[in-house]
Amino acid sequence: MTNRRAFIAGLAGLPFATGPLAAIAQGSVRALAMPPLLDATRDRHFRLTAQKGKTDFTGLGGGETWGFNQSFLGPTLRLPAGASTQAQIDNTLSEKISVHWHGMLIPGEVDGGPHQTIEPGTTWFPELDLTQPPATLWYHSHVHGDTGRQVQRGLAGVIHVDDGRDDARGLPISYGVDDLTLVLQDRRFDRQGRIDYGLSMPDQMMGFMGNVILVNGQLGTQAVVPRGIVRLRLLNGSNARIYPLSFSDRREMHLIATDSGYLNQPVAIESLVIAPGERYEVLVDFSGGEAGTLVSSANPNQMMGGMMGGASTAGGAS
């Protein structure tokens, strides 16, 4: 079966191996997991619960994290384009949060920005009337003065606005198989493996920079993809880090969508720069079965040659 599979993995100086499918089955390499899919395209209703959890990212024990419906991050929401969807947001945390629908074209009264917080122990019922075309968006807490910390703790997730026509467009549509959602985030951890959001002066000047890159909240994993064309939905969910992405073998990607939705036609590229909050969709050809590694070169969001605001080498290519 090994000639029927290819592998993608790796980011920003982290060692990721490639190998046969049997290696993953035997547990020597962990397979990258997708966020759970919460599909609201039929009943047009979904529920998110902001909750505490515990996550061990590094194998050192970990610590408290936050998430929606789980310990860290949230499910991928699949919402219908051209229809209204009822949301229910429960806040079981001990502090106020918000849920901002980043990239969604909706009225301000349901936008979930800093003006629209959800107090502890309360529930918000926004109705999301989606009139925009298909696109990859995201949602995250957006409390004034506290957005960075709350997103670092895990209050974020991805949205697929879907009109049900991607199969007719000839695009990969099998979630987690040939249609992969990849949330890129940098983090720092203390000696117990807990998320460390202590802000230094460079952090306050240039934005928080972690020294470890997580993909979908995971470390040291690799994705298994079928032989053929694979769709990557890329989200930069970091506070300040910019990722200049490319494949280590310089294989071609085809850009098919940006924050606003589909392009008129695909654009062939070898690299892609993705800033915080941005989303891109690319197609990658794995028909030949060769392994590939997605890497990020040096973070351009630095000051004085990297001496301030991101001196970490985690942004270097592996």
Coordinates of C-alpha atoms in Angstrom, one line a residue:
M1 CA 0.0 0.0 0.0
T2 CA 2.9 2.3 0.4
N3 CA 2.9 3.3 -3.3
R4 CA -0.7 4.5 -2.9
R5 CA 0.1 7.1 -0.3
A6 CA 2.3 10.2 0.1
F7 CA 3.0 12.3 3.1
I8 CA 3.1 15.9 3.9
A9 CA 4.3 17.4 7.2
G10 CA 6.6 19.7 8.9
L11 CA 6.9 23.4 9.5
A12 CA 9.4 25.9 10.6
G13 CA 12.5 24.0 11.6
L14 CA 10.7 21.1 13.3
P15 CA 11.9 17.6 12.3
F16 CA 9.2 15.6 10.6
A17 CA 9.9 12.2 9.1
T18 CA 8.4 10.7 6.0
G19 CA 7.9 7.0 5.8
P20 CA 5.5 4.2 4.8
L21 CA 1.9 3.9 5.9
A22 CA 2.9 1.0 8.1
A23 CA 5.1 3.3 10.3
I24 CA 2.1 5.3 11.2
A25 CA 0.0 2.2 11.8
Q26 CA 2.7 0.9 14.2
G27 CA 2.7 4.2 16.1
S28 CA 6.3 5.3 15.4
V29 CA 5.0 8.5 13.7
R30 CA 1.8 10.2 14.8
A31 CA -0.7 11.0 12.1
L32 CA -1.9 14.6 11.9
A33 CA -5.5 14.8 13.1
M34 CA -8.0 17.2 11.6
P35 CA -10.2 19.4 13.8
P36 CA -13.6 17.6 14.3
L37 CA -16.1 18.6 11.6
L38 CA -19.3 20.2 12.7
D39 CA -21.5 20.2 9.6
A40 CA -24.5 22.6 9.8
T41 CA -25.4 22.7 6.1
R42 CA -28.5 20.6 6.6
D43 CA -30.1 21.6 9.9
R44 CA -28.6 25.1 9.9
H45 CA -27.8 25.1 13.6
F46 CA -24.6 24.5 15.6
R47 CA -23.5 24.9 19.2
L48 CA -20.1 25.9 20.5
T49 CA -19.2 25.6 24.2
A50 CA -16.1 27.5 25.5
Q51 CA -14.6 25.2 28.0
K52 CA -11.5 24.4 30.0
G53 CA -9.3 21.4 29.3
K54 CA -5.8 20.0 29.6
T55 CA -3.5 19.5 26.7
D56 CA 0.0 17.9 26.7
F57 CA 1.7 19.2 23.6
T58 CA 5.3 18.3 24.4
G59 CA 5.1 15.1 26.5
L60 CA 6.1 17.0 29.6
G61 CA 2.7 16.9 31.2
G62 CA 1.1 20.0 29.8
G63 CA -1.4 22.2 31.5
E64 CA -4.7 24.0 31.3
T65 CA -5.9 25.0 27.8
W66 CA -9.2 26.4 26.5
G67 CA -11.2 25.3 23.5
F68 CA -14.7 25.1 21.9
N69 CA -16.3 21.7 22.5
Q70 CA -12.9 20.2 23.3
S71 CA -9.7 20.9 25.3
F72 CA -7.9 23.0 22.6
L73 CA -9.1 24.9 19.6
G74 CA -12.5 24.2 18.1
P75 CA -14.3 22.1 15.5
T76 CA -14.3 23.1 11.8
L77 CA -17.7 24.6 11.1
R78 CA -19.2 23.8 7.7
L79 CA -21.9 26.4 7.1
P80 CA -24.2 26.8 4.0
A81 CA -23.6 29.7 1.7
G82 CA -26.7 31.7 0.8
A83 CA -28.6 30.6 3.9
S84 CA -29.2 31.6 7.5
T85 CA -27.7 29.5 10.3
Q86 CA -28.6 29.7 14.0
A87 CA -25.6 29.5 16.4
Q88 CA -25.6 28.9 20.1
I89 CA -22.5 29.9 22.1
D90 CA -22.2 28.8 25.7
N91 CA -19.4 30.3 27.9
T92 CA -18.5 27.9 30.8
L93 CA -15.3 29.7 31.5
S94 CA -14.7 32.0 34.5
E95 CA -14.1 35.2 32.3
K96 CA -15.9 36.9 29.5
I97 CA -15.1 35.9 25.9
S98 CA -16.4 36.8 22.5
V99 CA -16.8 34.8 19.3
H100 CA -15.8 36.9 16.2
W101 CA -16.6 35.4 12.8
H102 CA -13.4 36.5 11.0
G103 CA -14.1 37.1 7.3
M104 CA -17.8 36.7 7.5
L105 CA -19.9 39.4 5.8
I106 CA -22.7 39.9 8.4
P107 CA -24.2 42.8 10.4
G108 CA -22.3 44.3 13.2
E109 CA -24.8 43.2 15.8
V110 CA -23.8 39.5 15.3
D111 CA -20.2 40.1 14.4
G112 CA -18.9 39.0 17.8
G113 CA -16.2 41.7 18.1
P114 CA -14.9 43.4 21.2
H115 CA -18.2 45.2 21.7
Q116 CA -20.1 41.9 22.1
T117 CA -18.8 39.9 25.0
I118 CA -20.3 36.8 26.4
E119 CA -20.2 36.8 30.2
P120 CA -19.3 33.7 32.3
G121 CA -22.2 31.3 32.6
T122 CA -24.2 32.9 29.8
T123 CA -25.3 32.0 26.2
W124 CA -25.3 34.0 23.0
F125 CA -27.7 33.1 20.1
P126 CA -26.5 34.9 17.0
E127 CA -28.2 34.2 13.6
L128 CA -25.7 34.1 10.8
D129 CA -27.2 35.1 7.5
L130 CA -24.5 34.1 5.0
T131 CA -24.9 35.8 1.6
Q132 CA -21.2 35.6 0.7
P133 CA -19.7 33.1 -1.8
P134 CA -17.8 30.0 -0.6
A135 CA -14.7 30.7 1.4
T136 CA -12.4 29.5 4.3
L137 CA -12.9 31.7 7.3
W138 CA -12.2 31.4 11.0
Y139 CA -13.6 32.2 14.4
H140 CA -11.9 33.3 17.6
S141 CA -12.4 35.2 20.8
H142 CA -11.9 39.0 20.3
V143 CA -12.2 40.6 23.7
H144 CA -10.7 44.1 23.8
G145 CA -7.1 44.0 25.2
D146 CA -7.2 40.2 25.7
T147 CA -7.6 38.7 22.2
G148 CA -3.9 37.5 22.0
R149 CA -4.0 35.6 25.3
Q150 CA -7.3 34.0 24.8
V151 CA -6.5 32.8 21.3
Q152 CA -3.1 31.5 22.6
R153 CA -5.1 29.4 25.1
G154 CA -7.1 27.9 22.3
L155 CA -10.2 29.9 21.6
A156 CA -10.2 29.6 17.8
G157 CA -11.4 27.4 14.9
V158 CA -12.0 27.3 11.1
I159 CA -15.1 27.9 9.1
H160 CA -15.9 26.4 5.6
V161 CA -18.6 28.4 3.9
D162 CA -19.9 25.8 1.4
D163 CA -22.4 26.0 -1.5
G164 CA -22.3 22.3 -2.2
R165 CA -20.8 22.7 -5.7
D166 CA -17.1 21.8 -5.1
D167 CA -17.5 18.4 -6.5
A168 CA -18.9 19.9 -9.8
R169 CA -15.9 22.3 -9.7
G170 CA -13.6 19.2 -9.7
L171 CA -12.1 20.1 -6.3
P172 CA -11.2 17.6 -3.5
I173 CA -14.1 17.4 -1.0
S174 CA -13.4 14.6 1.4
Y175 CA -12.7 16.3 4.7
G176 CA -9.5 15.1 6.3
V177 CA -8.7 12.8 3.4
D178 CA -7.9 15.0 0.3
D179 CA -9.3 18.2 1.8
L180 CA -7.1 19.2 4.7
T181 CA -7.6 22.0 7.1
L182 CA -4.2 23.2 8.6
V183 CA -4.2 25.7 11.4
L184 CA -0.6 27.1 11.8
Q185 CA 0.2 28.7 15.2
D186 CA 3.4 29.4 17.2
R187 CA 3.6 28.8 20.9
R188 CA 6.1 28.9 23.8
F189 CA 6.1 26.3 26.5
D190 CA 7.6 26.3 30.0
R191 CA 9.6 23.4 31.5
Q192 CA 6.3 21.7 32.4
G193 CA 5.0 21.9 28.9
R194 CA 2.5 24.6 29.7
I195 CA 1.7 27.4 27.3
D196 CA 3.8 30.5 28.3
Y197 CA 2.3 33.8 27.3
G198 CA 4.7 36.0 29.3
L199 CA 5.2 39.2 27.1
S200 CA 8.7 40.6 26.8
M201 CA 9.5 44.1 25.6
P202 CA 10.1 42.8 22.0
D203 CA 6.8 41.0 22.2
Q204 CA 5.0 44.2 23.0
M205 CA 6.8 46.1 20.3
M206 CA 6.6 43.5 17.4
G207 CA 3.9 41.1 18.6
F208 CA 4.2 37.7 20.3
M209 CA 6.5 35.2 18.7
G210 CA 6.6 31.6 19.8
N211 CA 9.5 29.2 19.3
V212 CA 7.5 26.1 18.6
I213 CA 5.1 25.6 15.6
L214 CA 1.9 23.7 16.1
V215 CA -0.3 22.4 13.2
N216 CA -3.9 21.9 14.4
G217 CA -2.6 22.1 17.9
Q218 CA -0.2 19.2 17.4
L219 CA 3.5 18.8 17.5
G220 CA 5.6 16.2 15.7
T221 CA 2.9 14.8 13.4
Q222 CA 2.7 14.2 9.7
A223 CA -0.4 14.1 7.4
V224 CA -1.2 11.1 5.3
V225 CA -2.8 12.0 2.0
P226 CA -4.0 9.9 -1.0
R227 CA -2.2 9.6 -4.2
G228 CA -3.7 12.4 -6.4
I229 CA -4.6 16.1 -6.0
V230 CA -4.9 17.3 -2.5
R231 CA -6.5 20.5 -1.2
L232 CA -4.8 22.4 1.6
R233 CA -6.8 25.0 3.5
L234 CA -4.1 27.1 5.3
L235 CA -4.9 29.4 8.2
N236 CA -2.3 31.5 10.0
G237 CA -3.8 31.6 13.5
S238 CA -0.6 33.1 15.1
N239 CA -0.5 36.4 16.9
A240 CA 2.3 38.0 14.8
R241 CA 4.4 35.4 13.0
I242 CA 4.4 35.5 9.2
Y243 CA 5.0 32.2 7.3
P244 CA 6.7 32.2 3.9
L245 CA 5.6 28.7 2.9
S246 CA 7.0 26.3 0.2
F247 CA 7.6 22.6 -0.2
S248 CA 11.2 21.5 0.5
D249 CA 11.3 19.9 -3.0
R250 CA 10.0 23.1 -4.6
R251 CA 7.0 21.3 -6.0
E252 CA 4.4 23.5 -7.5
M253 CA 1.2 24.5 -5.8
H254 CA -1.9 25.9 -7.4
L255 CA -3.6 28.8 -5.5
I256 CA -7.3 28.5 -5.9
A257 CA -8.7 30.7 -3.1
T258 CA -7.9 33.6 -0.8
D259 CA -9.7 35.2 2.2
S260 CA -12.5 36.3 0.0
G261 CA -13.1 33.0 -1.8
Y262 CA -12.2 31.4 -5.1
L263 CA -10.0 33.0 -7.8
N264 CA -11.3 33.2 -11.3
Q265 CA -8.7 30.6 -12.2
P266 CA -5.9 28.7 -10.4
V267 CA -2.5 30.4 -10.2
A268 CA 0.7 28.2 -10.2
I269 CA 3.1 29.2 -7.4
E270 CA 6.1 27.7 -5.6
S271 CA 5.8 29.8 -2.4
L272 CA 3.2 31.6 -0.5
V273 CA 3.5 34.2 2.3
I274 CA 0.7 34.0 4.8
A275 CA 0.3 36.7 7.5
P276 CA -1.7 36.4 10.8
G277 CA -5.4 35.9 10.2
E278 CA -5.0 35.2 6.5
R279 CA -6.4 32.1 4.7
Y280 CA -5.4 30.5 1.5
E281 CA -6.4 27.3 -0.4
V282 CA -3.9 25.5 -2.6
L283 CA -3.9 22.3 -4.6
V284 CA -0.9 20.0 -4.5
D285 CA -0.2 17.1 -6.7
F286 CA 0.8 13.9 -5.0
S287 CA 0.0 11.6 -8.0
G288 CA 3.6 10.4 -8.1
G289 CA 3.5 9.2 -4.5
E290 CA 6.6 11.2 -3.5
A291 CA 6.8 12.5 0.1
G292 CA 6.9 16.2 0.6
T293 CA 7.6 18.6 3.4
L294 CA 5.9 21.9 3.8
V295 CA 8.4 24.4 5.4
S296 CA 8.5 28.0 6.4
S297 CA 11.5 30.2 5.7
A298 CA 12.7 33.0 8.0
N299 CA 9.9 35.1 9.6
P300 CA 10.0 38.5 7.9
N301 CA 8.1 40.2 10.8
Q302 CA 11.4 40.9 12.7
M303 CA 13.3 44.0 13.7
M304 CA 17.0 44.8 13.4
G305 CA 18.0 41.6 11.7
G306 CA 16.1 39.4 14.1
M307 CA 17.6 40.8 17.3
M308 CA 14.2 41.9 18.5
G309 CA 10.7 40.7 18.0
G310 CA 11.2 37.1 16.9
A311 CA 14.8 36.1 17.4
S312 CA 13.6 32.5 17.5
T313 CA 14.8 30.3 14.8
A314 CA 11.6 28.4 14.7
G315 CA 10.7 30.2 11.5
G316 CA 13.7 28.7 9.6
A317 CA 13.3 26.0 7.0
S318 CA 13.9 22.4 8.1

